[in-house]
Amino acid sequence: MGDYDEDTAFLGQTGPYFWTTFFLLNTVFVSTGFNGLYIVFVGAAPKHHCLIPDVNLTEEWRNAIIPFTIVDGEEVQSQCSRYRLDVVRNLSAEGFIPGRDVNLTNLEQEGCLNGWNYSKEIYQSNIVTEWDLVCDNQWKVPFASSTLFVGYLVGSLISGQLSDRFGRKKVVFISLAAQCVSVLLQSFSHSWRMFCIMFLFVGASQISIYISAFVLGTEVLSKTMRVLFTTLGAFLFYCIGYMTLPWIAYGIREWRTLLAVLSATAVVYIPLWWFIPESPRWLITQGRVKEAEVIVRYAARKNKVEAPPVIFKKSEHQAMPPNKTYTMLDVLKSRNIRCITLMCLLLWMAINIGYFGLSLNTSNLSGNPFMNCFLSATTEVPAYVVSTWLLKKCPRRVLLSSFLAIGGGVLLLIQFIPDTLQSVALALEMTGKFGFTMAFSIVYIYTAEIYPTVLRNVGMGMCSSAARIGSITAPYVIYLGTYNKVLPYILMGSLTIASSVVNFFLPETLNKDLPETVEQMQECLGLCSGPKKKKYAGRGNSPIQHEDKSDVQTLTP
């Protein structure tokens, strides 16, 4: 297996086969873009106030029955209370005029006993209006969002095992089918509880699609194409789906129809089954060498090159002696690795809270929520392009801390922008999203370069789990805005600034050989560092190129 690239070198680095596979695999990521964040619209709370039943009230009392309250320094109608209906009805019947004959501040208030009246200016219906997820039940919206990210956590843990056992291609298409069915069933939800359960399956299937397709691409494509696929392809096509979502939601304002349409888009992926190949690398590990040769020979015909009579030698696929298996316990044994891991976990959690917090907050921004979501998605495109270019030349530690400081600093600055400058606040929020997206793309390759080969999967797996915990927490951070609109920004900004400081204690990896063993792993800076280790020989003194690092970037957001 170690000579696969050498055995298939005759295919070249580019060609029709690799380009076709590249684009077909990337189209799969589009579905994860518009199926991942539709809760932004489905769970948005429109303007609302207590429903006033059809009782005998004068026009003055019908207009005055909703009390006014102060929210963020502004006087607005209460969304969760009204003056007692029986008292108001009696006062109306006796001919009293509110504000002139009756001091409204002295009247007793009650909750919205008859339900709520919702504005249909933006949304015809969604889960908030259907199940009255406001006031005392407002917590159910961030809980529903969290179930999606819990599904991400579950899918991250099982998708790798399933693809190792059944094949990358099968898991990709089974996950696509599962996502389609889950979203469709969610559109028929008869209760909030059923919606949350189906959202968990949506999250699990979606992250399974992402990870399995990502791994399939890294194993099928050539080294040169793999670099483009892992650094730009998957992320940019995810952004295409993300940018498409607000336009679909703009055209379909009814949530059940919206989910049914998003589910139906999976039909376009059915023909791809006959065009996307299985991973020859995986087939070889399963002893199915003939099937792997068939795929490689087909690739040779497409690239118009001649394949040798024998592609894979039998001696290359004999059972290898078992190596030591490393677990999370090995991370805890060394003080150096333990400290590095704790700092990486904090980084991943902070970045995910900031990224998903700003993504989910687009419906709460002033202005058109559909345009805000589109702008939020658009800011990711230059972020991925710029980060790919900077990663080739700039130190990882300074780069990551800089963009974390930009993202966190912008969040702390937003609270000082007056309400009259909403466009400035929106621009700052988009700048923060740009910073977090840059940090998101940098932290993956940086973490992979820090850990040695024997611990890389374990370390990335732990960091990915921390990322899922951060994304689960993000909806509740945004929920704090119902009490004070600047609270989420202060919390996310402070956490991000703290993580940018912590990042400076991690070792620099630019132009350093990837460590293979625990002994070759660099020391972290500060109190955690132990006795200085001798410099290892590595694989030569030449700095590792960016192309080589892409092989270890196998997990995605």
Coordinates of C-alpha atoms in Angstrom, one line a residue:
M1 CA 0.0 0.0 0.0
G2 CA 2.9 2.3 0.7
D3 CA 3.9 2.2 -3.1
Y4 CA 0.4 3.0 -4.5
D5 CA 1.5 6.5 -5.7
E6 CA 4.6 5.0 -7.3
D7 CA 2.6 2.2 -9.0
T8 CA 0.0 4.6 -10.5
A9 CA 2.5 7.3 -11.4
F10 CA 2.0 6.5 -15.1
L11 CA -1.5 8.1 -14.8
G12 CA 0.2 11.5 -14.4
Q13 CA -0.9 14.3 -12.1
T14 CA -3.7 15.7 -14.1
G15 CA -5.9 14.6 -17.0
P16 CA -9.6 14.1 -17.9
Y17 CA -10.1 11.3 -15.4
F18 CA -8.8 13.3 -12.4
W19 CA -10.6 16.5 -13.4
T20 CA -13.9 14.7 -13.9
T21 CA -13.7 13.0 -10.6
F22 CA -12.6 16.2 -8.9
F23 CA -15.8 18.1 -10.1
L24 CA -18.2 15.2 -9.5
L25 CA -17.0 14.7 -6.0
N26 CA -17.1 18.4 -5.2
T27 CA -20.8 18.6 -6.4
V28 CA -21.6 16.4 -3.4
F29 CA -20.5 19.1 -1.0
V30 CA -23.0 21.5 -2.4
S31 CA -25.8 19.5 -0.7
T32 CA -24.1 19.9 2.7
G33 CA -24.0 23.7 2.2
F34 CA -27.7 24.3 1.8
N35 CA -28.9 21.4 4.1
G36 CA -26.7 22.5 7.0
L37 CA -28.0 25.9 8.0
Y38 CA -31.6 26.1 6.9
I39 CA -32.5 26.4 10.6
V40 CA -31.5 30.0 10.2
F41 CA -34.8 30.5 8.3
V42 CA -36.9 27.6 9.6
G43 CA -36.2 28.6 13.3
A44 CA -36.3 32.4 12.9
A45 CA -38.7 34.2 15.2
P46 CA -40.8 36.8 13.3
K47 CA -42.3 39.8 14.9
H48 CA -45.1 38.8 17.3
H49 CA -47.4 39.8 20.1
C50 CA -50.3 38.3 22.1
L51 CA -53.3 37.2 20.0
I52 CA -56.4 39.2 21.0
P53 CA -59.5 37.0 20.6
D54 CA -62.6 38.3 18.9
V55 CA -64.3 40.0 21.9
N56 CA -66.2 43.2 22.2
L57 CA -63.5 45.9 22.5
T58 CA -63.3 49.4 21.2
E59 CA -60.6 50.2 18.7
E60 CA -58.7 52.3 21.3
W61 CA -58.6 49.4 23.8
R62 CA -57.7 46.8 21.1
N63 CA -54.7 49.0 20.2
A64 CA -53.7 49.6 23.8
I65 CA -54.1 46.1 25.2
I66 CA -50.5 45.2 24.3
P67 CA -48.2 47.0 26.9
F68 CA -45.0 48.6 25.9
T69 CA -41.6 47.6 27.3
I70 CA -38.0 48.8 27.1
V71 CA -35.7 46.5 25.1
D72 CA -32.1 47.6 24.5
G73 CA -33.1 51.2 25.2
E74 CA -36.0 51.2 22.8
E75 CA -39.7 51.2 23.7
V76 CA -41.4 48.3 21.8
Q77 CA -44.6 46.3 22.2
S78 CA -44.4 43.4 24.6
Q79 CA -44.1 40.0 22.8
C80 CA -45.1 37.9 25.8
S81 CA -47.7 39.7 27.8
R82 CA -50.9 41.7 27.5
Y83 CA -53.2 43.6 29.9
R84 CA -55.7 41.3 31.6
L85 CA -58.4 40.7 29.0
D86 CA -61.4 40.6 31.4
V87 CA -60.3 43.9 33.0
V88 CA -59.8 45.6 29.6
R89 CA -63.2 44.3 28.4
N90 CA -65.0 45.8 31.4
L91 CA -63.2 49.1 31.0
S92 CA -64.1 49.1 27.3
A93 CA -67.7 48.3 28.1
E94 CA -67.9 51.2 30.6
G95 CA -66.6 53.7 28.0
F96 CA -63.3 54.5 29.6
I97 CA -60.5 55.8 27.2
P98 CA -57.0 54.3 27.7
G99 CA -54.4 56.8 28.6
R100 CA -56.9 59.5 29.4
D101 CA -59.3 57.9 31.9
V102 CA -57.2 54.9 32.8
N103 CA -53.5 54.9 33.8
L104 CA -52.3 51.8 31.8
T105 CA -49.2 51.3 34.0
N106 CA -51.5 50.3 36.9
L107 CA -53.3 47.6 35.0
E108 CA -52.5 43.9 35.8
Q109 CA -50.8 42.0 33.0
E110 CA -51.1 38.3 31.9
G111 CA -49.4 36.0 29.5
C112 CA -50.5 35.2 26.0
L113 CA -53.3 32.8 27.0
N114 CA -54.8 32.7 23.5
G115 CA -51.6 32.3 21.6
W116 CA -49.7 34.8 19.4
N117 CA -50.2 36.8 16.3
Y118 CA -47.2 36.5 14.0
S119 CA -46.1 38.9 11.3
K120 CA -46.0 37.3 7.8
E121 CA -43.9 40.0 6.3
I122 CA -40.9 37.7 5.9
Y123 CA -42.0 34.2 6.7
Q124 CA -45.3 32.6 5.9
S125 CA -44.7 29.9 8.4
N126 CA -41.9 28.1 10.2
I127 CA -41.4 26.0 13.3
V128 CA -41.6 29.1 15.6
T129 CA -45.1 30.1 14.3
E130 CA -46.4 26.6 14.1
W131 CA -45.5 25.4 17.6
D132 CA -45.3 28.8 19.3
L133 CA -41.6 28.6 20.1
V134 CA -41.5 32.0 21.8
C135 CA -41.4 33.5 25.3
D136 CA -41.3 30.5 27.7
N137 CA -40.7 28.1 24.9
Q138 CA -38.0 30.2 23.1
W139 CA -35.3 27.8 24.4
K140 CA -36.6 25.1 22.1
V141 CA -35.1 26.8 19.0
P142 CA -31.4 26.7 20.1
F143 CA -32.1 23.2 21.4
A144 CA -33.3 22.2 17.9
S145 CA -30.1 23.7 16.4
S146 CA -28.0 21.8 18.9
T147 CA -29.5 18.5 17.8
L148 CA -28.1 19.1 14.4
F149 CA -24.6 19.4 15.9
V150 CA -25.1 16.4 18.1
G151 CA -25.8 14.6 14.9
Y152 CA -22.5 15.9 13.6
L153 CA -20.7 14.5 16.6
V154 CA -22.4 11.1 16.2
G155 CA -21.7 11.0 12.4
S156 CA -18.1 12.0 13.0
L157 CA -17.6 9.0 15.3
I158 CA -19.2 6.4 13.1
S159 CA -18.7 7.5 9.5
G160 CA -15.0 6.6 9.5
Q161 CA -15.6 3.1 10.8
L162 CA -18.5 2.5 8.3
S163 CA -16.4 3.7 5.3
D164 CA -13.4 1.5 6.4
R165 CA -15.7 -1.5 6.5
F166 CA -18.1 -1.0 3.6
G167 CA -16.2 1.4 1.3
R168 CA -16.0 5.1 0.8
K169 CA -18.3 5.3 -2.2
K170 CA -21.1 3.2 -0.6
V171 CA -21.1 5.3 2.5
V172 CA -21.2 8.6 0.5
F173 CA -24.3 7.5 -1.4
I174 CA -26.0 5.8 1.5
S175 CA -25.5 9.0 3.5
L176 CA -26.9 11.1 0.7
A177 CA -30.0 8.9 0.7
A178 CA -30.2 9.1 4.5
Q179 CA -30.0 12.9 4.4
C180 CA -32.7 13.1 1.7
V181 CA -35.1 10.8 3.7
S182 CA -34.3 12.6 7.0
V183 CA -35.0 16.1 5.6
L184 CA -38.2 14.8 3.9
L185 CA -39.5 13.2 7.1
Q186 CA -38.6 16.4 9.0
S187 CA -40.8 18.3 6.7
F188 CA -43.7 16.1 7.9
S189 CA -42.9 16.6 11.6
H190 CA -46.1 16.8 13.6
S191 CA -44.3 18.1 16.7
W192 CA -41.2 19.9 17.8
R193 CA -39.9 16.7 19.4
M194 CA -40.1 14.8 16.1
F195 CA -38.4 17.8 14.3
C196 CA -35.4 17.5 16.7
I197 CA -35.1 13.8 16.4
M198 CA -35.0 14.0 12.6
F199 CA -32.6 16.9 12.8
L200 CA -30.1 14.6 14.6
F201 CA -30.3 12.2 11.7
V202 CA -29.8 15.1 9.2
G203 CA -26.6 16.1 11.1
A204 CA -25.3 12.6 11.3
S205 CA -25.9 11.9 7.6
Q206 CA -24.5 15.3 6.5
I207 CA -21.2 15.1 8.3
S208 CA -20.9 11.5 7.1
I209 CA -21.3 12.7 3.5
Y210 CA -18.6 15.4 4.0
I211 CA -16.0 13.2 5.7
S212 CA -16.5 10.1 3.4
A213 CA -16.4 12.2 0.2
F214 CA -13.4 14.1 1.5
V215 CA -11.5 10.8 2.2
L216 CA -12.6 9.4 -1.1
G217 CA -11.2 12.4 -2.9
T218 CA -7.9 12.3 -1.1
E219 CA -7.5 8.6 -2.0
V220 CA -8.7 8.7 -5.6
L221 CA -7.1 11.9 -6.9
S222 CA -3.4 12.4 -7.8
K223 CA -1.1 14.2 -5.4
T224 CA -1.4 17.6 -7.3
M225 CA -5.2 17.3 -7.6
R226 CA -5.5 16.2 -4.0
V227 CA -3.9 19.5 -2.8
L228 CA -6.5 21.5 -4.8
F229 CA -9.3 19.3 -3.5
T230 CA -8.4 19.5 0.2
T231 CA -7.6 23.2 0.3
L232 CA -10.1 24.8 -2.0
G233 CA -12.5 22.3 -3.8
A234 CA -14.5 20.9 -0.9
F235 CA -14.7 24.2 1.0
L236 CA -15.7 26.3 -2.1
F237 CA -18.4 24.0 -3.2
Y238 CA -19.7 23.9 0.3
C239 CA -19.9 27.7 0.0
I240 CA -21.8 27.4 -3.3
G241 CA -24.5 25.4 -1.5
Y242 CA -24.4 27.8 1.5
M243 CA -24.9 30.8 -0.9
T244 CA -27.7 29.0 -2.7
L245 CA -29.7 28.4 0.5
P246 CA -30.9 32.0 1.0
W247 CA -32.2 32.3 -2.5
I248 CA -34.2 29.0 -2.2
A249 CA -35.5 30.2 1.1
Y250 CA -36.4 33.6 -0.4
G251 CA -38.5 31.9 -3.0
I252 CA -40.2 29.5 -0.6
R253 CA -41.4 31.1 2.6
E254 CA -43.3 28.1 4.0
W255 CA -41.0 25.8 6.0
R256 CA -42.5 22.4 5.1
T257 CA -42.3 23.1 1.3
L258 CA -38.8 24.5 1.7
L259 CA -37.5 21.3 3.4
A260 CA -39.3 19.1 0.8
V261 CA -37.6 21.0 -2.0
L262 CA -34.2 20.7 -0.3
S263 CA -34.8 17.0 0.1
A264 CA -35.7 16.6 -3.6
T265 CA -32.4 18.1 -4.7
A266 CA -30.7 14.8 -3.8
V267 CA -32.2 13.2 -6.9
V268 CA -29.6 14.9 -9.1
Y269 CA -26.9 12.8 -7.3
I270 CA -28.3 9.4 -8.4
P271 CA -26.5 9.3 -11.8
L272 CA -23.2 10.1 -10.1
W273 CA -23.1 6.5 -8.8
W274 CA -22.0 5.3 -12.2
F275 CA -19.3 8.0 -12.6
I276 CA -17.7 8.3 -9.2
P277 CA -15.2 5.4 -8.6
E278 CA -14.6 3.5 -5.4
S279 CA -11.2 4.1 -3.8
P280 CA -8.6 1.8 -5.2
R281 CA -6.5 2.2 -2.1
W282 CA -9.4 0.9 0.0
L283 CA -10.1 -2.0 -2.4
I284 CA -6.4 -3.1 -2.0
T285 CA -6.6 -3.1 1.8
Q286 CA -9.6 -5.4 1.4
G287 CA -7.7 -7.8 -0.8
R288 CA -9.8 -6.8 -3.9
V289 CA -6.7 -6.0 -6.1
K290 CA -8.4 -7.0 -9.4
E291 CA -11.2 -4.4 -8.8
A292 CA -8.6 -1.8 -8.0
E293 CA -6.8 -2.6 -11.2
V294 CA -10.0 -2.2 -13.3
I295 CA -10.5 1.3 -11.9
V296 CA -6.9 2.3 -12.5
R297 CA -6.9 0.9 -16.1
Y298 CA -10.2 2.8 -16.8
A299 CA -8.4 6.0 -15.5
A300 CA -5.5 5.3 -17.8
R301 CA -7.9 5.0 -20.8
K302 CA -9.5 8.3 -19.9
N303 CA -6.1 10.0 -19.5
K304 CA -5.0 8.4 -22.8
V305 CA -1.9 6.8 -21.2
E306 CA -0.8 3.1 -21.5
A307 CA -1.0 1.0 -18.3
P308 CA 1.7 -1.6 -17.6
P309 CA 0.7 -5.3 -17.8
V310 CA 0.8 -5.6 -14.0
I311 CA 0.0 -2.6 -12.0
F312 CA 0.1 -3.9 -8.4
K313 CA 2.6 -6.5 -7.4
K314 CA 1.4 -9.2 -5.1
S315 CA 4.3 -8.8 -2.7
E316 CA 3.1 -5.2 -1.9
H317 CA -0.2 -6.5 -0.5
Q318 CA 1.0 -9.1 1.9
A319 CA -0.1 -8.7 5.5
M320 CA 2.1 -6.2 7.3
P321 CA 3.2 -6.9 10.9
P322 CA 0.9 -5.2 13.4
N323 CA 2.1 -1.9 14.7
K324 CA 1.4 -0.4 18.1
T325 CA -2.0 1.2 18.3
Y326 CA -2.2 4.5 20.0
T327 CA -5.3 5.7 21.9
M328 CA -6.4 8.8 23.8
L329 CA -4.6 7.4 26.9
D330 CA -1.3 7.9 25.1
V331 CA -2.1 11.6 24.8
L332 CA -2.4 11.9 28.6
K333 CA 0.9 10.2 29.4
S334 CA 3.2 13.0 28.2
R335 CA 3.1 16.4 29.8
N336 CA 4.1 18.0 26.5
I337 CA 1.4 16.3 24.4
R338 CA -1.2 16.7 27.1
C339 CA -0.6 20.5 27.2
I340 CA -0.6 20.8 23.4
T341 CA -3.8 18.8 23.2
L342 CA -5.6 21.0 25.8
M343 CA -4.6 24.2 23.9
C344 CA -5.7 22.7 20.6
L345 CA -9.1 21.7 22.1
L346 CA -9.6 25.3 23.3
L347 CA -8.7 26.6 19.9
W348 CA -11.1 24.3 18.1
M349 CA -14.0 25.0 20.5
A350 CA -13.5 28.8 20.3
I351 CA -13.3 28.8 16.5
N352 CA -16.4 26.7 16.2
I353 CA -18.4 28.7 18.7
G354 CA -17.5 31.9 16.8
Y355 CA -18.0 30.4 13.3
F356 CA -21.4 28.8 13.9
G357 CA -22.5 31.5 16.3
L358 CA -22.1 34.1 13.5
S359 CA -23.6 31.8 10.9
L360 CA -26.7 31.2 13.0
N361 CA -27.0 34.8 14.0
T362 CA -27.7 36.1 10.5
S363 CA -31.5 36.0 11.0
N364 CA -31.1 38.3 14.0
L365 CA -29.2 41.0 12.2
S366 CA -30.9 44.2 11.0
G367 CA -31.9 44.3 7.4
N368 CA -33.0 41.5 5.0
P369 CA -32.2 38.0 6.6
F370 CA -31.8 36.4 3.2
M371 CA -29.3 39.0 2.0
N372 CA -27.5 38.8 5.4
C373 CA -27.2 35.0 5.0
F374 CA -25.9 35.3 1.4
L375 CA -23.3 37.9 2.5
S376 CA -22.2 35.6 5.4
A377 CA -21.7 32.8 2.9
T378 CA -19.9 35.0 0.4
T379 CA -17.3 36.2 2.9
E380 CA -16.1 32.6 3.1
V381 CA -15.0 32.3 -0.5
P382 CA -12.1 34.9 -0.3
A383 CA -11.3 33.5 3.1
Y384 CA -10.6 30.0 1.8
V385 CA -8.6 31.4 -1.2
V386 CA -6.5 33.7 0.8
S387 CA -5.8 31.2 3.6
T388 CA -4.6 28.6 1.0
W389 CA -2.1 31.2 -0.4
L390 CA -0.9 32.4 3.0
L391 CA -0.4 28.8 4.3
K392 CA 2.4 28.3 1.8
K393 CA 4.5 31.2 3.1
C394 CA 3.4 32.4 6.5
P395 CA 4.1 31.0 10.0
R396 CA 1.0 29.1 11.2
R397 CA 1.2 30.4 14.8
V398 CA 1.2 34.1 13.8
L399 CA -1.3 33.6 11.1
L400 CA -3.8 31.8 13.2
S401 CA -3.5 34.2 16.2
S402 CA -3.8 37.2 13.9
F403 CA -7.1 36.1 12.4
L404 CA -8.4 35.0 15.8
A405 CA -7.6 38.5 17.1
I406 CA -9.4 40.0 14.1
G407 CA -12.5 37.9 14.6
G408 CA -12.6 38.4 18.3
G409 CA -11.7 42.1 18.2
V410 CA -14.5 42.8 15.7
L411 CA -17.0 41.0 17.9
L412 CA -16.0 43.1 20.9
L413 CA -16.1 46.3 18.8
I414 CA -19.7 45.7 17.5
Q415 CA -21.3 46.5 20.8
F416 CA -20.0 50.1 20.6
I417 CA -21.7 50.8 17.2
P418 CA -24.8 52.9 17.6
D419 CA -28.1 51.6 16.2
T420 CA -28.1 54.4 13.6
L421 CA -25.1 52.8 11.9
Q422 CA -26.5 49.3 11.2
S423 CA -24.6 49.0 8.0
V424 CA -21.3 49.5 9.8
A425 CA -22.3 46.8 12.4
L426 CA -23.2 44.4 9.5
A427 CA -19.9 45.1 7.8
L428 CA -18.0 44.4 11.1
E429 CA -20.0 41.1 11.6
M430 CA -19.0 40.0 8.1
T431 CA -15.4 40.9 8.8
G432 CA -15.6 38.7 12.0
K433 CA -17.0 35.9 9.9
F434 CA -14.1 36.3 7.5
G435 CA -11.6 36.0 10.4
F436 CA -13.3 32.9 11.8
T437 CA -13.4 31.2 8.4
M438 CA -9.7 31.9 7.9
A439 CA -9.0 30.5 11.3
F440 CA -11.2 27.5 10.5
S441 CA -9.2 26.6 7.4
I442 CA -5.8 27.2 9.1
V443 CA -6.4 25.2 12.3
Y444 CA -6.9 22.0 10.4
I445 CA -3.6 21.8 8.7
Y446 CA -1.8 23.4 11.7
T447 CA -3.1 20.7 14.1
A448 CA -2.2 17.9 11.6
E449 CA 1.3 19.3 11.4
I450 CA 1.8 19.4 15.2
Y451 CA 0.9 15.8 16.0
P452 CA 3.2 12.9 15.0
T453 CA 2.0 10.3 12.5
V454 CA 1.3 7.7 15.2
L455 CA -1.0 10.1 17.1
R456 CA -2.3 12.3 14.2
N457 CA -5.7 10.5 13.8
V458 CA -6.2 10.4 17.6
G459 CA -5.3 14.0 18.0
M460 CA -7.4 15.2 15.1
G461 CA -10.3 13.0 16.3
M462 CA -10.2 14.6 19.8
C463 CA -10.0 18.1 18.3
S464 CA -12.9 17.3 16.0
S465 CA -15.0 16.2 19.0
A466 CA -14.1 19.5 20.7
A467 CA -15.3 21.3 17.6
R468 CA -18.6 19.5 17.8
I469 CA -19.0 20.5 21.4
G470 CA -18.3 24.1 20.4
S471 CA -20.9 24.0 17.6
I472 CA -23.5 22.4 20.0
T473 CA -22.8 25.3 22.4
A474 CA -23.1 28.0 19.7
P475 CA -26.9 28.2 19.5
Y476 CA -27.1 28.8 23.3
V477 CA -24.5 31.6 23.0
I478 CA -26.7 33.3 20.4
Y479 CA -29.8 32.7 22.7
L480 CA -28.2 34.9 25.3
G481 CA -28.9 37.8 22.9
T482 CA -32.6 37.6 24.0
Y483 CA -31.6 38.9 27.4
N484 CA -28.9 41.4 26.1
K485 CA -28.0 41.7 22.5
V486 CA -24.3 42.5 23.1
L487 CA -23.8 39.5 25.5
P488 CA -23.1 36.9 22.7
Y489 CA -20.6 39.2 21.1
I490 CA -18.8 39.8 24.4
L491 CA -18.7 36.1 25.2
M492 CA -17.5 35.0 21.7
G493 CA -15.1 37.9 21.4
S494 CA -13.5 37.3 24.8
L495 CA -13.1 33.5 24.2
T496 CA -11.6 34.1 20.8
I497 CA -9.0 36.7 22.1
A498 CA -8.1 34.3 24.9
S499 CA -7.6 31.5 22.4
S500 CA -5.4 33.7 20.2
V501 CA -3.1 34.2 23.2
V502 CA -3.0 30.5 24.0
N503 CA -2.1 29.8 20.4
F504 CA 1.3 31.5 20.9
F505 CA 2.4 28.7 23.2
L506 CA 2.0 26.1 20.5
P507 CA 5.1 25.1 18.4
E508 CA 5.7 26.6 15.0
T509 CA 5.4 24.0 12.1
L510 CA 6.2 26.0 8.9
N511 CA 9.0 24.5 6.9
K512 CA 9.4 21.7 9.5
D513 CA 9.3 18.0 8.7
L514 CA 6.2 16.3 9.8
P515 CA 7.0 14.3 13.0
E516 CA 6.6 10.6 12.7
T517 CA 7.0 9.4 16.3
V518 CA 6.2 10.9 19.7
E519 CA 9.8 11.5 20.3
Q520 CA 10.0 13.7 17.2
M521 CA 7.1 15.9 18.3
Q522 CA 8.1 19.5 19.0
E523 CA 7.9 20.9 22.5
C524 CA 5.2 23.5 23.3
L525 CA 6.4 26.8 24.8
G526 CA 6.0 27.9 28.4
L527 CA 5.5 26.0 31.6
C528 CA 4.3 22.8 29.9
S529 CA 7.6 22.2 28.2
G530 CA 9.9 19.6 29.6
P531 CA 13.6 18.8 29.0
K532 CA 14.6 20.0 25.6
K533 CA 14.8 17.1 23.1
K534 CA 17.5 16.5 20.6
K535 CA 16.7 17.6 17.0
Y536 CA 15.6 14.6 15.0
A537 CA 16.9 13.7 11.6
G538 CA 13.4 13.5 10.1
R539 CA 13.3 12.8 6.4
G540 CA 16.1 15.2 5.4
N541 CA 16.8 18.9 5.9
S542 CA 14.7 20.2 3.1
P543 CA 11.5 21.9 4.2
I544 CA 8.3 20.0 3.6
Q545 CA 6.2 21.5 0.9
H546 CA 2.5 22.3 1.2
E547 CA 1.6 19.5 -1.2
D548 CA 3.0 16.9 1.2
K549 CA 0.9 18.2 4.1
S550 CA -2.4 17.7 2.3
D551 CA -2.2 14.0 2.8
V552 CA -2.9 14.4 6.5
Q553 CA -5.8 16.8 6.1
T554 CA -8.7 14.3 6.2
L555 CA -11.2 15.9 8.5
T556 CA -13.6 18.7 7.7
P557 CA -15.7 21.1 9.6

